[in-house]
Amino acid sequence: MSLKGSCLCGAIRFEATGEPQGVSVCHCGQCRRMSGHLWSSAYVKDAELTIQGEPQWYVSSETAKRGFCPTCGSFLFWKHNAEGTTSFALGAIDGPTGLTLQKHIFTADKGDYYDIADGVEQR
């Protein structure tokens, strides 16, 4: 499997090969602030992700960092410091993904202005 994507301006392009895991929507406060609502992603092993261009990395906590385009600001990547995987934004994929949402995460932190009513597992 190969999924290709980019930021809004095209300065950062990426390709995820292998089978994406953890297809989820994050409702945490940090993802809401970075995206303006929520963030959908999947992850692959670091060796299965090729990035063209130079994302800016923001250390958002003691355990993780977030990658975004320094030109247009698109939030593209999330990386846990102790894991050999990187999450990538599903909304940045060119064309259909062929993936199915597996879970909603950090739902206790979700905004009060919407409901989650799709029947997908909530954590």
mmCIF file of N, CA and C in Angstrom:
data_model
loop_
_atom_site.group_PDB
_atom_site.id
_atom_site.type_symbol
_atom_site.label_atom_id
_atom_site.label_comp_id
_atom_site.label_asym_id
_atom_site.label_seq_id
_atom_site.Cartn_x
_atom_site.Cartn_y
_atom_site.Cartn_z
ATOM 1 N N MET A 1 0.842 -1.177 0.000
ATOM 2 C CA MET A 1 0.000 0.000 0.000
ATOM 3 C C MET A 1 0.888 1.242 0.000
ATOM 4 N N SER A 2 0.455 2.258 -0.688
ATOM 5 C CA SER A 2 1.170 3.520 -0.729
ATOM 6 C C SER A 2 0.166 4.668 -0.710
ATOM 7 N N LEU A 3 0.344 5.575 0.237
ATOM 8 C CA LEU A 3 -0.483 6.777 0.317
ATOM 9 C C LEU A 3 0.425 7.978 0.184
ATOM 10 N N LYS A 4 0.068 8.880 -0.711
ATOM 11 C CA LYS A 4 0.856 10.092 -0.919
ATOM 12 C C LYS A 4 0.029 11.295 -0.506
ATOM 13 N N GLY A 5 0.706 12.291 0.039
ATOM 14 C CA GLY A 5 0.008 13.491 0.467
ATOM 15 C C GLY A 5 0.929 14.684 0.493
ATOM 16 N N SER A 6 0.343 15.827 0.835
ATOM 17 C CA SER A 6 1.122 17.063 0.891
ATOM 18 C C SER A 6 0.430 18.081 1.771
ATOM 19 N N CYS A 7 1.171 19.135 2.057
ATOM 20 C CA CYS A 7 0.596 20.280 2.748
ATOM 21 C C CYS A 7 -0.202 21.110 1.741
ATOM 22 N N LEU A 8 -0.820 22.159 2.207
ATOM 23 C CA LEU A 8 -1.648 23.013 1.366
ATOM 24 C C LEU A 8 -0.858 23.660 0.227
ATOM 25 N N CYS A 9 0.349 24.116 0.500
ATOM 26 C CA CYS A 9 1.136 24.819 -0.528
ATOM 27 C C CYS A 9 2.010 23.895 -1.361
ATOM 28 N N GLY A 10 2.173 22.636 -0.952
ATOM 29 C CA GLY A 10 2.974 21.682 -1.707
ATOM 30 C C GLY A 10 4.450 21.666 -1.353
ATOM 31 N N ALA A 11 4.884 22.483 -0.393
ATOM 32 C CA ALA A 11 6.295 22.518 -0.001
ATOM 33 C C ALA A 11 6.726 21.234 0.707
ATOM 34 N N ILE A 12 5.790 20.584 1.391
ATOM 35 C CA ILE A 12 6.053 19.307 2.061
ATOM 36 C C ILE A 12 5.212 18.239 1.392
ATOM 37 N N ARG A 13 5.869 17.192 0.910
ATOM 38 C CA ARG A 13 5.183 16.041 0.327
ATOM 39 C C ARG A 13 5.627 14.821 1.110
ATOM 40 N N PHE A 14 4.762 13.827 1.202
ATOM 41 C CA PHE A 14 5.144 12.610 1.902
ATOM 42 C C PHE A 14 4.505 11.401 1.248
ATOM 43 N N GLU A 15 5.115 10.247 1.505
ATOM 44 C CA GLU A 15 4.567 8.978 1.047
ATOM 45 C C GLU A 15 4.677 7.980 2.178
ATOM 46 N N ALA A 16 3.553 7.351 2.509
ATOM 47 C CA ALA A 16 3.502 6.306 3.527
ATOM 48 C C ALA A 16 3.324 4.975 2.810
ATOM 49 N N THR A 17 4.268 4.081 2.996
ATOM 50 C CA THR A 17 4.170 2.739 2.417
ATOM 51 C C THR A 17 3.917 1.759 3.556
ATOM 52 N N GLY A 18 3.567 0.552 3.227
ATOM 53 C CA GLY A 18 3.214 -0.396 4.270
ATOM 54 C C GLY A 18 1.750 -0.223 4.628
ATOM 55 N N GLU A 19 1.308 -0.945 5.624
ATOM 56 C CA GLU A 19 -0.096 -0.917 6.040
ATOM 57 C C GLU A 19 -0.285 0.097 7.163
ATOM 58 N N PRO A 20 -1.018 1.190 6.923
ATOM 59 C CA PRO A 20 -1.267 2.172 7.992
ATOM 60 C C PRO A 20 -2.035 1.539 9.148
ATOM 61 N N GLN A 21 -1.685 1.929 10.350
ATOM 62 C CA GLN A 21 -2.300 1.421 11.571
ATOM 63 C C GLN A 21 -2.946 2.568 12.341
ATOM 64 N N GLY A 22 -3.792 2.205 13.315
ATOM 65 C CA GLY A 22 -4.328 3.185 14.255
ATOM 66 C C GLY A 22 -5.133 4.306 13.621
ATOM 67 N N VAL A 23 -5.959 3.984 12.651
ATOM 68 C CA VAL A 23 -6.757 5.013 11.969
ATOM 69 C C VAL A 23 -7.723 5.612 12.991
ATOM 70 N N SER A 24 -7.483 6.888 13.316
ATOM 71 C CA SER A 24 -8.242 7.478 14.416
ATOM 72 C C SER A 24 -8.498 8.963 14.201
ATOM 73 N N VAL A 25 -9.415 9.462 15.013
ATOM 74 C CA VAL A 25 -9.676 10.892 15.110
ATOM 75 C C VAL A 25 -9.343 11.289 16.544
ATOM 76 N N CYS A 26 -8.474 12.292 16.686
ATOM 77 C CA CYS A 26 -8.069 12.748 18.009
ATOM 78 C C CYS A 26 -8.849 14.004 18.375
ATOM 79 N N HIS A 27 -9.372 14.006 19.591
ATOM 80 C CA HIS A 27 -10.179 15.111 20.094
ATOM 81 C C HIS A 27 -9.477 15.862 21.225
ATOM 82 N N CYS A 28 -8.166 15.615 21.433
ATOM 83 C CA CYS A 28 -7.453 16.275 22.531
ATOM 84 C C CYS A 28 -7.353 17.783 22.286
ATOM 85 N N GLY A 29 -7.102 18.512 23.335
ATOM 86 C CA GLY A 29 -7.013 19.965 23.238
ATOM 87 C C GLY A 29 -5.911 20.438 22.306
ATOM 88 N N GLN A 30 -4.778 19.751 22.291
ATOM 89 C CA GLN A 30 -3.683 20.154 21.409
ATOM 90 C C GLN A 30 -4.064 19.969 19.939
ATOM 91 N N CYS A 31 -4.654 18.841 19.593
ATOM 92 C CA CYS A 31 -5.065 18.619 18.200
ATOM 93 C C CYS A 31 -6.158 19.601 17.790
ATOM 94 N N ARG A 32 -7.072 19.888 18.705
ATOM 95 C CA ARG A 32 -8.121 20.871 18.393
ATOM 96 C C ARG A 32 -7.512 22.240 18.113
ATOM 97 N N ARG A 33 -6.540 22.633 18.898
ATOM 98 C CA ARG A 33 -5.908 23.936 18.694
ATOM 99 C C ARG A 33 -5.076 23.973 17.408
ATOM 100 N N MET A 34 -4.357 22.896 17.112
ATOM 101 C CA MET A 34 -3.507 22.882 15.909
ATOM 102 C C MET A 34 -4.325 22.804 14.623
ATOM 103 N N SER A 35 -5.471 22.110 14.683
ATOM 104 C CA SER A 35 -6.249 21.880 13.457
ATOM 105 C C SER A 35 -7.462 22.794 13.335
ATOM 106 N N GLY A 36 -7.889 23.360 14.448
ATOM 107 C CA GLY A 36 -9.106 24.158 14.438
ATOM 108 C C GLY A 36 -10.345 23.354 14.762
ATOM 109 N N HIS A 37 -10.215 22.033 14.888
ATOM 110 C CA HIS A 37 -11.354 21.189 15.269
ATOM 111 C C HIS A 37 -10.847 19.857 15.808
ATOM 112 N N LEU A 38 -10.530 18.921 14.963
ATOM 113 C CA LEU A 38 -9.994 17.636 15.380
ATOM 114 C C LEU A 38 -9.025 17.162 14.318
ATOM 115 N N TRP A 39 -8.316 16.067 14.593
ATOM 116 C CA TRP A 39 -7.266 15.617 13.680
ATOM 117 C C TRP A 39 -7.418 14.133 13.415
ATOM 118 N N SER A 40 -7.490 13.760 12.146
ATOM 119 C CA SER A 40 -7.573 12.349 11.775
ATOM 120 C C SER A 40 -6.219 11.903 11.253
ATOM 121 N N SER A 41 -5.803 10.707 11.680
ATOM 122 C CA SER A 41 -4.481 10.236 11.303
ATOM 123 C C SER A 41 -4.407 8.717 11.296
ATOM 124 N N ALA A 42 -3.315 8.236 10.748
ATOM 125 C CA ALA A 42 -2.910 6.837 10.822
ATOM 126 C C ALA A 42 -1.404 6.875 10.983
ATOM 127 N N TYR A 43 -0.808 5.743 11.365
ATOM 128 C CA TYR A 43 0.637 5.750 11.509
ATOM 129 C C TYR A 43 1.269 4.592 10.759
ATOM 130 N N VAL A 44 2.535 4.792 10.435
ATOM 131 C CA VAL A 44 3.364 3.757 9.826
ATOM 132 C C VAL A 44 4.709 3.765 10.536
ATOM 133 N N LYS A 45 5.475 2.706 10.350
ATOM 134 C CA LYS A 45 6.838 2.673 10.871
ATOM 135 C C LYS A 45 7.629 3.808 10.222
ATOM 136 N N ASP A 46 8.580 4.347 10.962
ATOM 137 C CA ASP A 46 9.376 5.456 10.438
ATOM 138 C C ASP A 46 10.034 5.109 9.101
ATOM 139 N N ALA A 47 10.474 3.871 8.945
ATOM 140 C CA ALA A 47 11.121 3.448 7.699
ATOM 141 C C ALA A 47 10.140 3.411 6.526
ATOM 142 N N GLU A 48 8.835 3.456 6.818
ATOM 143 C CA GLU A 48 7.802 3.406 5.770
ATOM 144 C C GLU A 48 7.239 4.787 5.433
ATOM 145 N N LEU A 49 7.881 5.839 5.950
ATOM 146 C CA LEU A 49 7.430 7.204 5.678
ATOM 147 C C LEU A 49 8.575 8.010 5.063
ATOM 148 N N THR A 50 8.344 8.502 3.862
ATOM 149 C CA THR A 50 9.318 9.356 3.184
ATOM 150 C C THR A 50 8.754 10.768 3.145
ATOM 151 N N ILE A 51 9.550 11.724 3.598
ATOM 152 C CA ILE A 51 9.128 13.123 3.609
ATOM 153 C C ILE A 51 10.054 13.920 2.702
ATOM 154 N N GLN A 52 9.454 14.652 1.777
ATOM 155 C CA GLN A 52 10.201 15.572 0.914
ATOM 156 C C GLN A 52 9.911 16.982 1.395
ATOM 157 N N GLY A 53 10.954 17.783 1.537
ATOM 158 C CA GLY A 53 10.811 19.105 2.119
ATOM 159 C C GLY A 53 11.216 19.039 3.576
ATOM 160 N N GLU A 54 11.169 20.160 4.243
ATOM 161 C CA GLU A 54 11.625 20.247 5.630
ATOM 162 C C GLU A 54 10.496 20.707 6.542
ATOM 163 N N PRO A 55 9.772 19.760 7.152
ATOM 164 C CA PRO A 55 8.746 20.202 8.099
ATOM 165 C C PRO A 55 9.393 20.866 9.316
ATOM 166 N N GLN A 56 8.654 21.750 9.912
ATOM 167 C CA GLN A 56 9.056 22.361 11.186
ATOM 168 C C GLN A 56 8.493 21.452 12.272
ATOM 169 N N TRP A 57 9.292 21.138 13.279
ATOM 170 C CA TRP A 57 8.826 20.279 14.369
ATOM 171 C C TRP A 57 8.641 21.118 15.631
ATOM 172 N N TYR A 58 7.478 20.975 16.228
ATOM 173 C CA TYR A 58 7.131 21.680 17.449
ATOM 174 C C TYR A 58 7.034 20.655 18.579
ATOM 175 N N VAL A 59 7.831 20.828 19.615
ATOM 176 C CA VAL A 59 7.790 19.935 20.772
ATOM 177 C C VAL A 59 6.586 20.347 21.606
ATOM 178 N N SER A 60 5.518 19.564 21.495
ATOM 179 C CA SER A 60 4.252 19.932 22.123
ATOM 180 C C SER A 60 4.064 19.367 23.526
ATOM 181 N N SER A 61 4.915 18.429 23.919
ATOM 182 C CA SER A 61 4.855 17.855 25.264
ATOM 183 C C SER A 61 6.185 17.168 25.542
ATOM 184 N N GLU A 62 6.310 16.608 26.722
ATOM 185 C CA GLU A 62 7.526 15.866 27.074
ATOM 186 C C GLU A 62 7.652 14.576 26.271
ATOM 187 N N THR A 63 6.543 14.110 25.688
ATOM 188 C CA THR A 63 6.562 12.803 25.030
ATOM 189 C C THR A 63 6.412 12.849 23.517
ATOM 190 N N ALA A 64 6.060 13.988 22.940
ATOM 191 C CA ALA A 64 5.778 13.999 21.502
ATOM 192 C C ALA A 64 6.071 15.346 20.860
ATOM 193 N N LYS A 65 6.174 15.293 19.537
ATOM 194 C CA LYS A 65 6.328 16.506 18.742
ATOM 195 C C LYS A 65 5.382 16.446 17.562
ATOM 196 N N ARG A 66 5.115 17.620 16.979
ATOM 197 C CA ARG A 66 4.181 17.756 15.874
ATOM 198 C C ARG A 66 4.892 18.423 14.703
ATOM 199 N N GLY A 67 4.690 17.884 13.501
ATOM 200 C CA GLY A 67 5.339 18.423 12.323
ATOM 201 C C GLY A 67 4.357 19.181 11.453
ATOM 202 N N PHE A 68 4.775 20.360 11.010
ATOM 203 C CA PHE A 68 3.907 21.174 10.164
ATOM 204 C C PHE A 68 4.734 21.871 9.100
ATOM 205 N N CYS A 69 4.077 22.368 8.077
ATOM 206 C CA CYS A 69 4.752 23.087 7.008
ATOM 207 C C CYS A 69 5.102 24.492 7.493
ATOM 208 N N PRO A 70 6.375 24.899 7.380
ATOM 209 C CA PRO A 70 6.738 26.241 7.830
ATOM 210 C C PRO A 70 6.229 27.345 6.903
ATOM 211 N N THR A 71 5.768 26.981 5.716
ATOM 212 C CA THR A 71 5.266 27.985 4.768
ATOM 213 C C THR A 71 3.769 28.219 4.941
ATOM 214 N N CYS A 72 2.978 27.146 4.870
ATOM 215 C CA CYS A 72 1.518 27.316 4.921
ATOM 216 C C CYS A 72 0.900 26.939 6.263
ATOM 217 N N GLY A 73 1.666 26.288 7.143
ATOM 218 C CA GLY A 73 1.178 25.945 8.476
ATOM 219 C C GLY A 73 0.405 24.645 8.590
ATOM 220 N N SER A 74 0.276 23.886 7.512
ATOM 221 C CA SER A 74 -0.473 22.619 7.573
ATOM 222 C C SER A 74 0.126 21.677 8.617
ATOM 223 N N PHE A 75 -0.719 21.145 9.496
ATOM 224 C CA PHE A 75 -0.341 20.195 10.544
ATOM 225 C C PHE A 75 -0.349 18.813 9.905
ATOM 226 N N LEU A 76 0.827 18.206 9.719
ATOM 227 C CA LEU A 76 0.951 16.977 8.938
ATOM 228 C C LEU A 76 1.352 15.737 9.727
ATOM 229 N N PHE A 77 2.157 15.885 10.791
ATOM 230 C CA PHE A 77 2.741 14.720 11.452
ATOM 231 C C PHE A 77 2.668 14.837 12.971
ATOM 232 N N TRP A 78 2.624 13.674 13.610
ATOM 233 C CA TRP A 78 2.708 13.570 15.061
ATOM 234 C C TRP A 78 3.667 12.433 15.359
ATOM 235 N N LYS A 79 4.637 12.669 16.249
ATOM 236 C CA LYS A 79 5.670 11.679 16.531
ATOM 237 C C LYS A 79 5.912 11.556 18.023
ATOM 238 N N HIS A 80 5.689 10.342 18.555
ATOM 239 C CA HIS A 80 5.999 10.043 19.953
ATOM 240 C C HIS A 80 7.503 9.827 20.063
ATOM 241 N N ASN A 81 8.125 10.378 21.080
ATOM 242 C CA ASN A 81 9.580 10.294 21.229
ATOM 243 C C ASN A 81 10.096 8.872 21.406
ATOM 244 N N ALA A 82 9.306 7.998 22.012
ATOM 245 C CA ALA A 82 9.778 6.657 22.349
ATOM 246 C C ALA A 82 9.284 5.569 21.387
ATOM 247 N N GLU A 83 8.673 5.954 20.292
ATOM 248 C CA GLU A 83 8.146 4.963 19.351
ATOM 249 C C GLU A 83 8.808 5.131 17.990
ATOM 250 N N GLY A 84 8.891 4.058 17.255
ATOM 251 C CA GLY A 84 9.487 4.078 15.921
ATOM 252 C C GLY A 84 8.454 4.240 14.828
ATOM 253 N N THR A 85 7.415 5.008 15.124
ATOM 254 C CA THR A 85 6.351 5.258 14.149
ATOM 255 C C THR A 85 6.078 6.756 14.064
ATOM 256 N N THR A 86 5.443 7.162 12.970
ATOM 257 C CA THR A 86 5.007 8.544 12.810
ATOM 258 C C THR A 86 3.586 8.546 12.284
ATOM 259 N N SER A 87 2.738 9.343 12.907
ATOM 260 C CA SER A 87 1.367 9.518 12.431
ATOM 261 C C SER A 87 1.355 10.597 11.360
ATOM 262 N N PHE A 88 0.493 10.419 10.373
ATOM 263 C CA PHE A 88 0.364 11.406 9.301
ATOM 264 C C PHE A 88 -1.106 11.780 9.149
ATOM 265 N N ALA A 89 -1.347 13.002 8.707
ATOM 266 C CA ALA A 89 -2.702 13.537 8.584
ATOM 267 C C ALA A 89 -3.435 12.887 7.421
ATOM 268 N N LEU A 90 -4.560 12.267 7.700
ATOM 269 C CA LEU A 90 -5.357 11.659 6.633
ATOM 270 C C LEU A 90 -5.968 12.712 5.720
ATOM 271 N N GLY A 91 -6.239 13.896 6.259
ATOM 272 C CA GLY A 91 -6.789 14.972 5.441
ATOM 273 C C GLY A 91 -5.811 15.524 4.424
ATOM 274 N N ALA A 92 -4.533 15.173 4.540
ATOM 275 C CA ALA A 92 -3.513 15.651 3.605
ATOM 276 C C ALA A 92 -3.254 14.657 2.464
ATOM 277 N N ILE A 93 -3.931 13.515 2.496
ATOM 278 C CA ILE A 93 -3.717 12.484 1.472
ATOM 279 C C ILE A 93 -4.342 12.923 0.154
ATOM 280 N N ASP A 94 -3.611 12.669 -0.941
ATOM 281 C CA ASP A 94 -4.110 12.948 -2.295
ATOM 282 C C ASP A 94 -5.073 11.835 -2.696
ATOM 283 N N GLY A 95 -6.335 12.157 -2.853
ATOM 284 C CA GLY A 95 -7.324 11.164 -3.290
ATOM 285 C C GLY A 95 -7.800 10.281 -2.158
ATOM 286 N N PRO A 96 -8.543 9.222 -2.500
ATOM 287 C CA PRO A 96 -9.096 8.314 -1.495
ATOM 288 C C PRO A 96 -7.997 7.567 -0.736
ATOM 289 N N THR A 97 -8.261 7.270 0.525
ATOM 290 C CA THR A 97 -7.295 6.527 1.342
ATOM 291 C C THR A 97 -7.569 5.030 1.333
ATOM 292 N N GLY A 98 -8.832 4.633 1.185
ATOM 293 C CA GLY A 98 -9.187 3.228 1.289
ATOM 294 C C GLY A 98 -9.203 2.734 2.724
ATOM 295 N N LEU A 99 -9.058 3.637 3.696
ATOM 296 C CA LEU A 99 -9.012 3.267 5.107
ATOM 297 C C LEU A 99 -10.375 3.468 5.754
ATOM 298 N N THR A 100 -10.565 2.839 6.909
ATOM 299 C CA THR A 100 -11.794 2.974 7.678
ATOM 300 C C THR A 100 -11.431 3.393 9.099
ATOM 301 N N LEU A 101 -12.140 4.368 9.611
ATOM 302 C CA LEU A 101 -11.908 4.852 10.967
ATOM 303 C C LEU A 101 -12.055 3.713 11.971
ATOM 304 N N GLN A 102 -11.062 3.569 12.874
ATOM 305 C CA GLN A 102 -11.067 2.511 13.881
ATOM 306 C C GLN A 102 -11.464 3.003 15.263
ATOM 307 N N LYS A 103 -11.149 4.273 15.572
ATOM 308 C CA LYS A 103 -11.423 4.763 16.925
ATOM 309 C C LYS A 103 -11.355 6.283 16.999
ATOM 310 N N HIS A 104 -12.020 6.806 18.011
ATOM 311 C CA HIS A 104 -11.896 8.203 18.426
ATOM 312 C C HIS A 104 -11.066 8.176 19.701
ATOM 313 N N ILE A 105 -10.072 9.068 19.817
ATOM 314 C CA ILE A 105 -9.238 9.079 21.007
ATOM 315 C C ILE A 105 -9.316 10.429 21.719
ATOM 316 N N PHE A 106 -9.043 10.403 23.010
ATOM 317 C CA PHE A 106 -9.105 11.574 23.888
ATOM 318 C C PHE A 106 -10.474 12.247 23.825
ATOM 319 N N THR A 107 -11.511 11.413 23.819
ATOM 320 C CA THR A 107 -12.869 11.948 23.712
ATOM 321 C C THR A 107 -13.297 12.716 24.957
ATOM 322 N N ALA A 108 -12.679 12.453 26.087
ATOM 323 C CA ALA A 108 -13.009 13.208 27.302
ATOM 324 C C ALA A 108 -12.618 14.682 27.160
ATOM 325 N N ASP A 109 -11.702 14.970 26.235
ATOM 326 C CA ASP A 109 -11.236 16.336 26.011
ATOM 327 C C ASP A 109 -11.921 17.023 24.836
ATOM 328 N N LYS A 110 -12.882 16.375 24.214
ATOM 329 C CA LYS A 110 -13.507 16.934 23.011
ATOM 330 C C LYS A 110 -14.208 18.256 23.318
ATOM 331 N N GLY A 111 -14.398 19.037 22.283
ATOM 332 C CA GLY A 111 -15.115 20.296 22.431
ATOM 333 C C GLY A 111 -16.572 20.056 22.791
ATOM 334 N N ASP A 112 -17.183 21.018 23.445
ATOM 335 C CA ASP A 112 -18.586 20.874 23.855
ATOM 336 C C ASP A 112 -19.562 21.245 22.747
ATOM 337 N N TYR A 113 -19.071 21.656 21.602
ATOM 338 C CA TYR A 113 -19.910 22.150 20.508
ATOM 339 C C TYR A 113 -20.279 21.079 19.490
ATOM 340 N N TYR A 114 -19.904 19.811 19.731
ATOM 341 C CA TYR A 114 -20.271 18.751 18.799
ATOM 342 C C TYR A 114 -20.445 17.427 19.536
ATOM 343 N N ASP A 115 -21.127 16.495 18.891
ATOM 344 C CA ASP A 115 -21.325 15.148 19.408
ATOM 345 C C ASP A 115 -20.586 14.156 18.512
ATOM 346 N N ILE A 116 -20.208 13.033 19.084
ATOM 347 C CA ILE A 116 -19.642 11.934 18.308
ATOM 348 C C ILE A 116 -20.725 10.875 18.215
ATOM 349 N N ALA A 117 -21.294 10.708 17.048
ATOM 350 C CA ALA A 117 -22.462 9.846 16.920
ATOM 351 C C ALA A 117 -22.333 8.850 15.775
ATOM 352 N N ASP A 118 -21.086 8.462 15.439
ATOM 353 C CA ASP A 118 -20.907 7.572 14.298
ATOM 354 C C ASP A 118 -20.817 6.096 14.685
ATOM 355 N N GLY A 119 -20.862 5.775 15.993
ATOM 356 C CA GLY A 119 -20.835 4.392 16.427
ATOM 357 C C GLY A 119 -19.447 3.772 16.486
ATOM 358 N N VAL A 120 -18.409 4.530 16.166
ATOM 359 C CA VAL A 120 -17.045 4.036 16.208
ATOM 360 C C VAL A 120 -16.560 4.093 17.657
ATOM 361 N N GLU A 121 -15.704 3.136 18.045
ATOM 362 C CA GLU A 121 -15.176 3.059 19.399
ATOM 363 C C GLU A 121 -14.627 4.407 19.864
ATOM 364 N N GLN A 122 -14.901 4.731 21.128
ATOM 365 C CA GLN A 122 -14.412 5.979 21.722
ATOM 366 C C GLN A 122 -13.527 5.650 22.916
ATOM 367 N N ARG A 123 -12.393 6.318 22.986
ATOM 368 C CA ARG A 123 -11.454 6.130 24.102
ATOM 369 C C ARG A 123 -11.194 7.461 24.771
#
